[in-house]
Amino acid sequence: MFGSTPNGDALGMDGAVSEALLRAGRYLRRAETSADLRAVYRVGGRDSDAFQRGQWSHDAVVRSTHGVNCTGSCSWKVYVKDGIITWEEQQTDYPSTGPDRPEYEPRGCPRGAAFSWYTYSPTRVRYPYVRGVLLEMYRAARAELGDPVLAWESVTGDPLKRRAYHHARGKGGFVRAGWDEAVEMAAAAHVSIVKRFGPDRIAGFSPIPAMSMASYAAGSRFFSLIGAAMLSFYDWYADLPVASPQVFGDQTDVPESADWWDATYLLVWGSNVPVTRTPDAHWMVEARYRGQKVVVVSPDYSDTVKLGDEWLPAQPGTDAALAMSMGHVILREFYVNRQVPRFVEYAERFTDLPFLVTLRADGGSYVADKFLTEESFKPMVFDRGKGPVAPNGTLGFRFAESGMGKWNLDLGDIDPLLTLYGESAETVEVRLPRFDVEGVLNRGVPVVRVGDQLVTTVFDLVLAQYGVGRAGLPGAWPESYSDAAEPYTPAWQESITSVPAEKAIRVAREFARNAEQSGGRSMIIMGSGCNHWFHADTIYRSFLALLKLTGCQGVNGGGWAHYVGQEKVRPLTGWAQLAFGFDWARPARQQAATPYWYLHTDQWRYDTFTADTFASPLAEQRFAGKSVADLIAQSARLGWMPSYPTFNRNPLDLADESADPVAHVVASLQDGSLRFAADEPDAPENWPRALTVWRANLLGSSGKGHEYFLRHLLGADSAVRAEPDGDVPEGKLDLLMALDFRMTSTTMFADIVLPAATWYEKHDLSSTDLHPYVHAFNPAIAPPWQTRTDFAAFTAIAKSFSVMAKTHLGVRKDIVAAPLMHDTPDELATVNGIVHDWREDGSTPIPGVTMPRLVVVERDYPAVAERMAALGPLVERLGAMTKGVRFELSKEVEYLRGRNGVVREGSARGRPSLARDTDMCEAILALSGTTNGEVAAAGFADLERRTGVPLKDLAEHRRVTFADTQQGPVSVGTSPEWSGIEKDGRRYSPFTLNVERLKPWHTLTGRQHFFLDHDWMAEMGEQLPVYRPPLSMSKLFGEPAIGEQGELGLAVRYLTPHSKWSIHSEYQDNLVMLTLSRGGPTIWMSPADAARIGVADNEWVEAVNRNGVVVARATVSHRMPEGTVYLYHAQDRLIGVPKSETSGKRGGTHNSLTRVLIKPSHLIGGYAQLSFAFNYLGPTGNQRDEVTTIRRRSQEVDY
Amino acid sequence: MRVLAQMAMVMNLDKCIGCHTCSVTCKQAWTNRGGVEYAWFNNVETRPGQGYPRTYQDQQRWRGGWALNRRGRLKLRSGGRLRRLLSLFSNPHLPKLSDYYEPWTYDYQNLITAPAGDDLPTAKPTAPIVWSANWDDSLGGGPELAQHDPVLKTMSERVRLEFEQAFMFYLPRICEHCLNPSCVAACPSGAIYKRTEDGIVLVDSDTCRSWRMCVSGCPYKKIFLNHQTGKAEKCTFCFPRIELGMPTVCAQTCVGRLRYIGIVLYDPDRVLEAASVRDEHSLIEAQKRVLLDPRDPSVVEAALASGISEEWLEAARRSPVYSLIFDYGLALPLHPEYRTLPMVWYIPPLSPVVDAVRDTGFDGEDAENLFAAVDSLRIPIGYLASLFTAGDPAPVRDVLRKLAAMRAFMRDITLGREPDESIPASVGMTGELMYDMYRLLAIAKAEDRYVIPHAHREPTTEAFNDGCSVQDSGRVMLPMPKVRAS
């Protein structure tokens, strides 16, 4: 029966006795045992495995997804059994990408897979809570005064009472309140603050609307309708790449992950795709199989390096040095020594490289000054053999009647010269700033004279900046690639990044040659590892230069792929109407959050330097003697950045004081009787008074300068160790309210906590930039205990507010100061980027030109709830504007009357209903071009008139309803809301519309920019791509230099990259994720650094700098480079964080060691693409330049 | 020839991103219960690393799987059957809970209920946190921890755990549903069985007597004792789903799209022979010989005679598992030297590859460079060989060369150039075969990754007719001894 083993023994089992024993047992079992007694076989059946069958059985599978702060937008199956959510698993029913590429299934990640843990977890917020000390005082006052608003005022107006509940913040002592009582308190606070201080003293904070559009819009609609400010998040998170508005005139527009597949060369730069783009990582992995090469730049041996072909371990924050040297190689080998026709054509048509720049005499030399313009906002190129000419498509054609039909990239007969070299014999030396060592480079450019102006091209300046010399040009140039003294050679970068010069050269060559061979299919995935630095915009500009030079942008499989926050609200137009109440009143108050927090958490009071610290060696002293806060105030009064609270008076009162409130405000500003609040942010009349946070953990996750928030905004205990400048207020907010389903630092410090429904308990919509679909949230169960959806919670607050408003507010006029907006004629305010400050030169400020636009808006406060629940009349009266394109929507309003029903009573009588969350979802889809082909067609028709190029054919006849999204993910369509062409199942890649249809970018030249000519960009030394090293915390704040070891331990670079076990702070408290990780805060460090401070793996350490203290355990791995530690983002302080030895208080969050530092150039506004739009432009809340000391602490910890 | 069908899996480690989604979805679906908090039917371990439970691969210590005795006869490594029967009550090779990890939680309630105090409340852990199911995740070893990695210890070449030399990859593991399962043989009660129809290895919890011999008998340590019920539990290959043609939870939710499920046919009468091959390096070939070619007419005939249905045969012919093992020769078993004939196979990870050829120009276009690179990979071939080929580097090298050649071959096609047939030829393949391999690995549509025939559950009285006199609705009714608490 059996064969033989090679040594001749019979096959079989080990021994005869045991066989006999077992053989006897064989007959007792109803199963087949193998003759050798080795195996037992049995036919499975319905009965034998009942236990597992029981486990698997379930009653329903419901489609939903996860809500905020994750680009995944993965559709999930939620399993329900006996009315209980049991587990989740990914949906796999995404529309196909076609036969020859992978599919999107099954999107998801371990964090999302662990979400259902929250539903019944002990950290679930099940009831409304109010801090006991506040509730007692309020109840007493309410009983005494009989009016909620008066009761609120009596508590918060009493300094002792105010101090008492401020000081109790974050120290436990919550008591349960009923919904009615909690809502009444919140509404009373809001009514009172509107009345006493003004609606712009109220703010709402909620991020990332794409990942639950209705939940965001429910709250932001309430705040917008009462005139409160919504705070931005993308810039505040430092996820906004400021280089994107600078270069593209676009917030951020990136390829879907399926387009990674089209790339044949992929640089992954400062991004950890498997960890932070988990559901998309497979595209990168699989594309390698079709021959894509993957090169990873990362300071540590990251998860992405594991998948890459090559690893360039650049020192943290030095990435621009590497990119600049790659640019040096590409310019030398693909433009100067040899020209690639495709590259040159692309550069001439789609970049500002051929545009002419004037040179200004500066001592014995010259500096680059301004674009040469024919008339305002019409920059010029040099037409071969003819001379300067203003081509179509520049900003001057965009809004003027005379530009109708000419705002396009059709060059006609113009043959623009990239370089004047050879065209002109004349050369001059220009001075260019360098920052690796502070100094100036002198390098020559060819010039021509136009009138009395000396001009050169952007391309010639770029060659000078990059140090790519040509025979006969004056100045100091690198001798070769191995010249380490001159920027920006490969050898020079090696001394900074520690990446071997030879590697930089080779990767640059491969990158460009691949682009040449593939028609532009070289791609750079760039992430927060590069984008969260103070000078991240310069880092990104050095990356984007590589893509523009090689013609990769606007090509499927090529270009930038920035995935840091953002998350594309694909149905943008409809969502924006609802979210900001544009259907009832325009404009809404939208605030750039970073300066807001910087001022109101008083981090500015801890600055020990002036703004010119950041300026160029060639600066003209525009920032001299000014603090960064002074520049914020200047930016506010010039209308560049929004600023709420705006004035030191209630805007409702200002509007009441004159029949012409605008003139009244201007006059009062001039005579000094009215001040901008930003001039004196610490004056009590200028404090923010109420803040509501929902769908977010501001304090435990995104709040850079966490300890400053606690001390100054909240008046709570903090571990700030730095000394402020003078007496600084502590405790500004009367009310901090949080809506959440779990306990976070934000709920712990909030005065009122409202219990929120989770993502498995409501209706909503989700979309992302990573895939081209919209899909639904649906409730798998009803919101349990006393939880409510955000929609229901804000509806309740609005109703209560409206009732109290009848007595306390009535109908009021509100004067809104709106910044000069991008994609509107406002961006023509600053001619040639030359800054005039009316206060400094004594001129009369002009609203909408040299100061904010002033708009009087009617606030019908008693009607707020009714307006929230109905689609307002401005939708059809004014249409919707998205990125400068007008969408006509009256037919869609009629459609929504039918679909959602009509309001029959009250002030919104006759309007389409938005009474339910599903109504809101329906309206979002109906009013957007991506989900409604009619709307897209209307937008393209408008854009056709302006550009004169055919576009309408791109719109497809389709309408996505909410029911469709509940069935499964639905593909979106091409729309002028975005820049990619998706028709006929094509993968989304940004700017294909621009490249293929000659539609201009939304910039000054209408092209992608290398050169930025605003005064402040020159002041910063950042007219051109440049390398700026990380900030020195020793120079700025006297922190020890990296590598120094002292009493507080070893000084190290402190980075907070995104974690494998959480999406920001969500999931880092989830028991499943804690079990798979180290179960609480850890700091990753190299074995060498661990040895220096004598710490072993999993031992407790304490990290201390001037901003605060962190207590964590050490994770020691040789994956980490020396001199750098990681505290993965975002580790809140609620899970197993002991008391600190240093402060005696609870150890901090990852942001206890960070603070906000504002880059002055991010404050620019009112000039072409450098104009404000919400989450489009604004100072970033960067945090990567930070350092800390770290040491082994006592291993006895106390909680 | 008898023919049985075996449900099997292949995991392409080159695609694994180490995300642990598989672990979490499996945990949530199957072991999110009392008594098995510590059990991860599916886990993902970072290599180098100690694994879960820690050092489980050290069979000198844990004595799992099979070995040959002096006469070349197969025996459980934990000792002869008699010895094990006699030592039922003191099993020295059983991992302690701390070898897995001791589950912990936190005082979450404190966050809500803490009375007014003088500091921020925190959720204190219930115990000091010192080890977990995934403690060395993504460390690339870590200098203190990797020294205990049993695989690293078996390697002859020295591995430097230093920054510039760092390497790591992920190894997801489930029950191997072996053709020669040592857990089945180790169970004194006969409670573990292999399903005749699809080879899935299950525990009959009614029969389990909590002896835990299966726990020590399994060299992969994929049988877990439920501390509340006292019963053994294990990965079921999600049979309630498989029977409906649905992939296992771990496969369905694998966002790396690296798992393949299909059936293979095998001859149960050849198993013992294959498991008894003396030379460890010959075990893979022996294991492959047990598997039958579903396109071979004689196999088809025998399969039909053995009661395997036509659609199951069709599924066997379309099986991605069979293709990856035989047509493309990419899949290797995990630790063939355990002699259990495991049925979860792995494609070893290729990357990163090009660092090694940094001086030789653009790699993606030059297959020769890639081959040079395979021998100086960041991940040492010796480490992979210790996992998949009982230490023989040749089969691992062959697989990595095929993967590298595929990338070079496909690059030409992707860029619209003439494909270079010499590239596939250099690894013994045709261009068409290599292109099909590329499609299965890269495009990998769900219907190609998972070829799972529906189970036959129609009542067939013959199937239950085994002549057992105590048969009653398929369940053996015997008095239940009291289970000792562990």
XYZ file of C-alpha atoms in Angstrom, chain B:
486
model
C -5.352 6.725 -7.152
C -7.689 8.370 -4.681
C -8.362 12.032 -5.250
C -9.320 14.602 -2.673
C -9.758 18.355 -3.015
C -7.913 20.773 -0.798
C -8.775 24.421 -0.300
C -5.463 26.236 -0.369
C -4.073 29.740 -0.274
C -1.104 31.579 -1.723
C 0.155 34.844 -0.278
C 2.420 37.031 -2.363
C 4.704 38.534 0.258
C 6.165 40.888 -2.301
C 2.833 42.704 -2.185
C 2.296 42.645 1.568
C 2.325 46.111 3.079
C 2.080 44.873 6.642
C -1.143 46.697 7.369
C -2.743 44.003 9.549
C -6.214 44.579 8.135
C -6.484 40.818 7.729
C -5.673 40.314 11.394
C -8.203 42.849 12.552
C -11.101 41.696 10.398
C -10.408 38.092 11.349
C -10.214 39.029 15.004
C -13.420 41.041 14.876
C -15.271 38.281 13.097
C -13.963 35.220 14.909
C -12.095 35.802 18.164
C -13.658 38.917 19.572
C -14.925 36.814 22.496
C -14.118 35.791 26.014
C -11.390 33.209 26.408
C -9.721 33.901 23.083
C -8.746 37.531 23.555
C -5.143 36.519 23.011
C -5.866 34.451 19.924
C -5.172 35.788 16.445
C -6.158 33.107 13.933
C -4.554 35.427 11.430
C -1.512 37.387 12.462
C 1.118 39.329 10.564
C 4.643 39.204 11.829
C 7.495 41.463 10.879
C 10.616 39.564 9.843
C 13.196 39.584 11.203
C 11.291 39.213 14.413
C 10.214 36.724 16.999
C 6.802 35.881 15.620
C 3.635 34.999 17.468
C 3.788 33.298 19.860
C 7.335 34.410 20.350
C 9.988 32.096 18.905
C 7.348 29.583 17.804
C 9.666 28.456 15.001
C 12.203 27.127 17.471
C 11.133 23.486 17.321
C 14.028 22.439 19.520
C 12.098 24.203 22.201
C 8.466 23.802 21.218
C 8.656 20.403 19.520
C 5.924 21.046 16.985
C 5.386 19.195 13.727
C 6.953 16.014 12.534
C 10.433 14.524 12.444
C 11.887 11.300 11.133
C 13.047 8.775 13.658
C 16.251 6.815 13.266
C 14.531 4.348 11.018
C 13.214 7.074 8.811
C 9.704 6.679 10.054
C 7.622 9.760 10.605
C 6.953 10.710 14.210
C 5.617 13.715 15.950
C 8.513 15.746 17.183
C 6.910 15.963 20.577
C 7.571 12.253 20.970
C 6.055 8.911 20.116
C 2.374 8.500 20.550
C 2.753 6.286 23.543
C 4.910 8.797 25.294
C 2.423 11.522 24.627
C -0.478 9.430 25.784
C 1.365 8.755 28.979
C 2.229 12.388 29.555
C -1.190 13.806 28.900
C -1.277 15.709 32.130
C 2.076 17.399 32.001
C 2.919 18.820 28.632
C 6.294 20.532 28.859
C 6.163 22.091 25.402
C 3.058 24.187 25.786
C 3.568 27.922 25.321
C 2.502 29.998 28.268
C 0.107 32.876 27.846
C 3.026 35.259 28.210
C 4.613 33.670 25.135
C 1.592 34.883 23.206
C 0.882 37.926 25.353
C -1.312 38.769 28.261
C -4.235 40.829 26.993
C -4.763 44.106 28.746
C -7.215 46.967 28.695
C -7.555 50.426 30.197
C -9.708 52.203 32.695
C -11.539 54.055 29.932
C -14.484 54.837 32.179
C -12.302 57.152 34.192
C -12.290 59.619 31.318
C -15.997 60.208 31.748
C -16.559 59.485 35.401
C -13.473 60.992 37.044
C -14.590 63.374 39.756
C -13.352 66.948 39.740
C -9.662 66.728 40.577
C -6.421 68.566 40.094
C -5.147 67.006 36.868
C -6.278 65.575 33.557
C -7.763 62.092 34.008
C -6.199 59.285 32.039
C -7.202 55.721 31.199
C -4.663 53.692 33.103
C -3.666 50.295 31.700
C -4.799 47.297 33.706
C -1.296 45.820 33.699
C 2.208 46.847 32.676
C 2.479 46.496 28.912
C 5.517 44.410 28.073
C 4.673 42.178 25.112
C 1.936 41.746 22.562
C 0.929 39.673 19.571
C 2.780 42.158 17.411
C 5.352 43.697 19.699
C 8.201 43.896 17.206
C 6.056 45.288 14.410
C 8.047 47.101 11.733
C 11.207 47.217 13.820
C 13.169 45.406 11.153
C 14.216 43.263 14.084
C 15.404 45.786 16.570
C 18.749 45.096 18.175
C 17.447 43.860 21.506
C 14.607 41.764 20.178
C 15.900 40.274 16.932
C 18.574 38.233 18.606
C 15.783 35.870 19.638
C 14.487 35.400 16.093
C 14.830 31.631 15.515
C 15.150 32.114 11.755
C 18.031 34.512 12.123
C 19.754 31.966 14.340
C 19.634 29.298 11.654
C 21.349 31.474 9.081
C 24.972 30.943 8.278
C 25.493 34.434 6.909
C 25.793 37.257 9.381
C 23.015 39.818 9.323
C 23.866 43.326 10.432
C 21.034 45.148 12.106
C 22.274 48.603 11.235
C 20.624 51.635 9.671
C 22.073 51.390 6.191
C 21.557 47.621 6.076
C 18.044 47.617 7.521
C 15.583 45.223 5.929
C 12.223 43.829 6.805
C 9.193 42.188 5.348
C 5.890 40.948 6.608
C 4.696 37.398 7.006
C 0.922 36.993 7.401
C -0.017 33.622 8.807
C -3.148 31.583 9.245
C -3.613 27.883 9.901
C -1.855 25.950 7.163
C -4.658 23.393 6.777
C -1.883 20.885 6.202
C -2.160 17.722 4.177
C -0.310 16.034 7.006
C -1.562 17.960 10.029
C 0.364 17.196 13.181
C -2.404 18.695 15.296
C -4.792 16.031 14.063
C -2.319 13.311 14.854
C -1.490 14.790 18.219
C -5.070 14.903 19.490
C -5.720 12.004 21.814
C -9.470 12.457 21.445
C -9.600 12.547 17.690
C -11.379 15.868 17.944
C -9.492 17.502 15.119
C -10.339 16.431 11.645
C -9.718 17.296 8.083
C -12.841 17.885 6.052
C -12.976 15.281 3.373
C -14.543 17.580 0.828
C -12.151 20.515 1.006
C -9.342 19.654 3.397
C -10.178 22.368 5.898
C -8.901 21.337 9.330
C -11.470 21.852 12.079
C -11.877 21.144 15.748
C -15.000 19.324 16.809
C -15.630 21.170 20.002
C -18.024 18.521 21.255
C -15.250 15.990 21.144
C -12.407 18.218 22.312
C -11.281 17.205 25.774
C -8.930 20.102 26.336
C -5.775 17.993 26.282
C -3.968 20.766 24.354
C -1.723 18.290 22.570
C -2.769 20.030 19.369
C -1.349 23.313 20.645
C 2.081 21.850 21.113
C 1.741 19.539 18.120
C 1.211 22.368 15.659
C 4.597 23.775 14.672
C 2.938 26.970 13.452
C 1.175 27.425 16.794
C -2.115 28.083 15.130
C -4.326 26.195 17.546
C -5.482 28.139 20.566
C -7.068 27.100 23.793
C -10.162 29.036 24.735
C -9.580 29.726 28.389
C -13.248 30.059 29.146
C -14.641 27.017 27.387
C -11.513 24.910 27.629
C -11.886 23.985 23.977
C -9.323 24.217 21.250
C -10.098 26.776 18.579
C -8.475 27.541 15.298
C -8.750 29.191 11.928
C -11.620 27.544 10.073
C -10.653 28.872 6.660
C -13.980 30.700 7.125
C -15.770 27.583 5.955
C -19.259 29.099 6.252
C -18.148 31.642 3.669
C -16.069 29.266 1.572
C -19.049 26.968 1.217
C -20.877 29.875 -0.436
C -18.000 30.615 -2.782
C -16.903 33.626 -0.733
C -13.247 34.175 0.136
C -12.067 33.936 3.719
C -12.349 37.143 5.731
C -8.585 37.605 5.696
C -8.445 37.274 1.926
C -11.516 39.322 1.203
C -10.205 42.200 3.305
C -6.575 42.046 2.167
C -5.959 45.530 0.790
C -2.594 44.469 -0.541
C -4.558 42.095 -2.772
C -1.890 39.498 -2.167
C -3.981 36.453 -1.287
C -5.174 33.796 -3.686
C -7.588 31.020 -2.881
C -8.236 27.970 -4.954
C -8.405 24.239 -4.722
C -5.740 21.712 -5.472
C -6.295 18.003 -5.952
C -4.174 15.521 -4.124
C -3.769 11.860 -3.471
C -4.063 11.191 0.277
C -2.261 7.930 -0.096
C 0.929 9.704 -1.158
C 1.035 12.043 1.816
C 2.986 9.886 4.195
C 5.561 9.128 1.561
C 6.086 12.787 0.799
C 6.305 13.723 4.444
C 8.880 11.028 5.021
C 11.434 12.116 2.447
C 14.732 12.160 4.224
C 16.461 15.087 2.523
C 14.825 18.278 3.739
C 15.682 20.084 0.526
C 13.659 17.509 -1.399
C 10.545 18.043 0.658
C 9.092 20.766 -1.561
C 9.303 18.614 -4.663
C 7.836 15.708 -2.726
C 5.015 17.900 -1.511
C 4.336 19.035 -5.044
C 4.199 15.422 -6.199
C 1.301 14.780 -3.852
C -0.676 17.402 -5.735
C -2.325 16.209 -8.910
C -2.597 17.876 -12.281
C -6.298 18.673 -12.777
C -5.782 18.772 -16.541
C -4.478 15.203 -16.612
C -7.274 12.915 -17.931
C -6.330 10.126 -15.571
C -6.586 12.484 -12.626
C -9.947 13.721 -13.854
C -11.191 10.180 -14.166
C -10.016 9.261 -10.704
C -11.415 12.463 -9.255
C -14.853 11.790 -10.703
C -14.635 8.278 -9.353
C -13.750 9.716 -5.944
C -16.934 11.792 -5.980
C -15.480 15.156 -6.952
C -17.949 17.077 -9.049
C -17.436 18.505 -12.481
C -17.550 22.101 -11.309
C -14.985 21.399 -8.629
C -12.738 19.967 -11.309
C -13.263 23.083 -13.369
C -12.341 25.159 -10.325
C -9.234 23.063 -9.889
C -8.229 23.736 -13.476
C -8.739 27.463 -12.963
C -7.121 27.451 -9.533
C -4.716 30.388 -9.067
C -3.037 28.393 -6.334
C -2.227 25.588 -8.713
C -0.989 28.097 -11.314
C 1.264 29.892 -8.878
C 2.767 26.645 -7.643
C 3.117 24.818 -10.947
C 2.579 26.962 -14.045
C 4.652 29.862 -12.785
C 6.660 28.106 -10.103
C 6.471 31.059 -7.723
C 4.819 29.724 -4.591
C 6.720 27.962 -1.827
C 5.432 26.354 1.382
C 6.239 27.781 4.810
C 8.706 25.606 6.680
C 8.455 22.429 4.616
C 10.870 20.888 7.087
C 8.026 20.602 9.593
C 6.750 17.842 7.282
C 3.125 18.789 7.712
C 2.701 19.535 4.005
C 1.254 22.999 4.646
C -1.360 24.287 2.227
C -0.782 28.020 2.620
C 1.972 28.897 0.166
C 4.060 32.012 -0.204
C 5.736 33.998 -2.934
C 8.903 35.383 -1.334
C 9.404 39.154 -1.415
C 11.606 40.582 -4.123
C 12.111 44.092 -3.011
C 13.974 46.279 -2.695
C 16.063 45.154 -5.551
C 17.879 47.915 -7.298
C 19.958 49.350 -4.483
C 22.289 46.511 -5.169
C 23.038 47.582 -8.732
C 23.434 51.254 -8.183
C 26.556 51.494 -10.250
C 25.314 49.699 -13.301
C 22.943 52.134 -14.942
C 19.217 51.978 -15.383
C 18.140 48.686 -13.960
C 14.545 48.364 -15.139
C 15.678 47.860 -18.682
C 18.505 45.463 -18.074
C 17.585 42.002 -16.959
C 21.174 41.029 -16.295
C 21.491 43.730 -13.725
C 18.407 42.484 -12.028
C 19.799 38.998 -11.748
C 22.954 40.322 -10.234
C 20.776 42.223 -7.810
C 18.874 39.156 -6.696
C 21.975 37.760 -5.094
C 22.726 40.934 -3.195
C 19.212 41.777 -2.112
C 18.600 43.801 0.956
C 16.636 40.869 2.306
C 19.207 38.068 2.513
C 18.222 35.049 0.449
C 19.356 32.878 3.314
C 16.653 34.305 5.516
C 13.954 33.567 2.969
C 15.373 30.097 2.403
C 15.142 29.370 6.103
C 11.460 30.159 5.937
C 10.396 28.581 2.683
C 12.866 25.964 1.500
C 14.419 24.417 4.576
C 17.462 26.551 3.892
C 17.983 25.764 0.199
C 18.691 29.084 -1.565
C 18.169 27.762 -5.116
C 14.350 27.707 -5.272
C 14.136 31.140 -3.661
C 16.621 32.534 -6.140
C 14.605 31.066 -9.005
C 11.433 32.761 -7.835
C 13.085 36.129 -7.316
C 14.662 35.951 -10.759
C 11.295 35.335 -12.331
C 9.814 38.321 -10.550
C 12.728 40.504 -11.555
C 12.565 39.301 -15.151
C 8.847 40.011 -15.262
C 9.473 43.638 -14.341
C 12.107 44.053 -17.013
C 9.988 42.286 -19.614
C 6.893 44.289 -18.811
C 8.666 47.622 -18.865
C 9.160 47.347 -22.597
C 5.519 46.483 -23.113
C 4.362 49.317 -20.864
C 6.439 51.816 -22.767
C 5.124 50.518 -26.082
C 8.408 48.957 -27.116
C 9.027 45.570 -28.677
C 9.044 42.925 -25.923
C 12.355 41.154 -25.444
C 11.664 37.400 -25.486
C 15.148 36.658 -24.234
C 14.154 37.927 -20.792
C 11.482 35.303 -20.070
C 13.642 32.711 -21.821
C 16.421 33.394 -19.347
C 14.183 32.093 -16.556
C 12.759 29.255 -18.588
C 9.509 30.945 -19.529
C 7.842 32.118 -22.704
C 6.759 35.692 -23.117
C 3.104 34.663 -23.127
C 3.467 32.689 -19.942
C 5.268 35.568 -18.290
C 2.576 37.998 -19.428
C -0.133 35.781 -17.977
C 1.850 35.567 -14.760
C 2.045 39.352 -14.695
C -1.708 39.612 -15.059
C -2.346 37.212 -12.229
C 0.111 39.007 -9.952
C -0.532 42.624 -10.867
C -4.010 43.022 -12.321
C -5.285 40.295 -10.056
C -9.020 40.804 -10.431
C -11.071 39.296 -7.639
C -12.432 36.545 -9.899
C -8.860 35.537 -10.704
C -7.624 35.710 -7.115
C -10.453 33.659 -5.717
C -11.709 30.601 -7.540
C -13.913 28.969 -4.960
C -16.535 26.424 -5.993
C -19.725 26.263 -3.989
C -20.019 23.442 -1.521
C -22.396 20.597 -2.143
C -24.764 20.586 0.779
C -27.665 18.744 -0.748
C -28.670 15.762 1.386
C -26.896 12.650 0.156
C -27.530 9.868 2.561
C -24.541 7.938 1.293
C -22.197 10.668 2.380
C -23.212 10.127 5.978
C -23.350 6.383 5.799
C -20.235 5.321 7.588
C -21.881 2.453 9.365
C -21.564 3.970 12.786
C -24.219 2.621 15.073
C -24.387 5.698 17.272
C -25.062 8.036 14.420
C -27.793 10.464 15.204
C -28.101 13.574 13.129
C -24.374 13.416 12.578
C -23.448 13.987 16.166
C -21.790 11.521 18.507
C -23.506 11.672 21.853
C -21.054 10.735 24.547
C -20.997 11.904 28.145
C -19.007 15.096 28.485
C -16.212 15.101 31.037
C -15.782 18.190 33.111
C -13.286 20.537 31.592
C -10.508 21.727 33.801
C -9.940 25.436 33.909
C -6.543 26.215 32.501
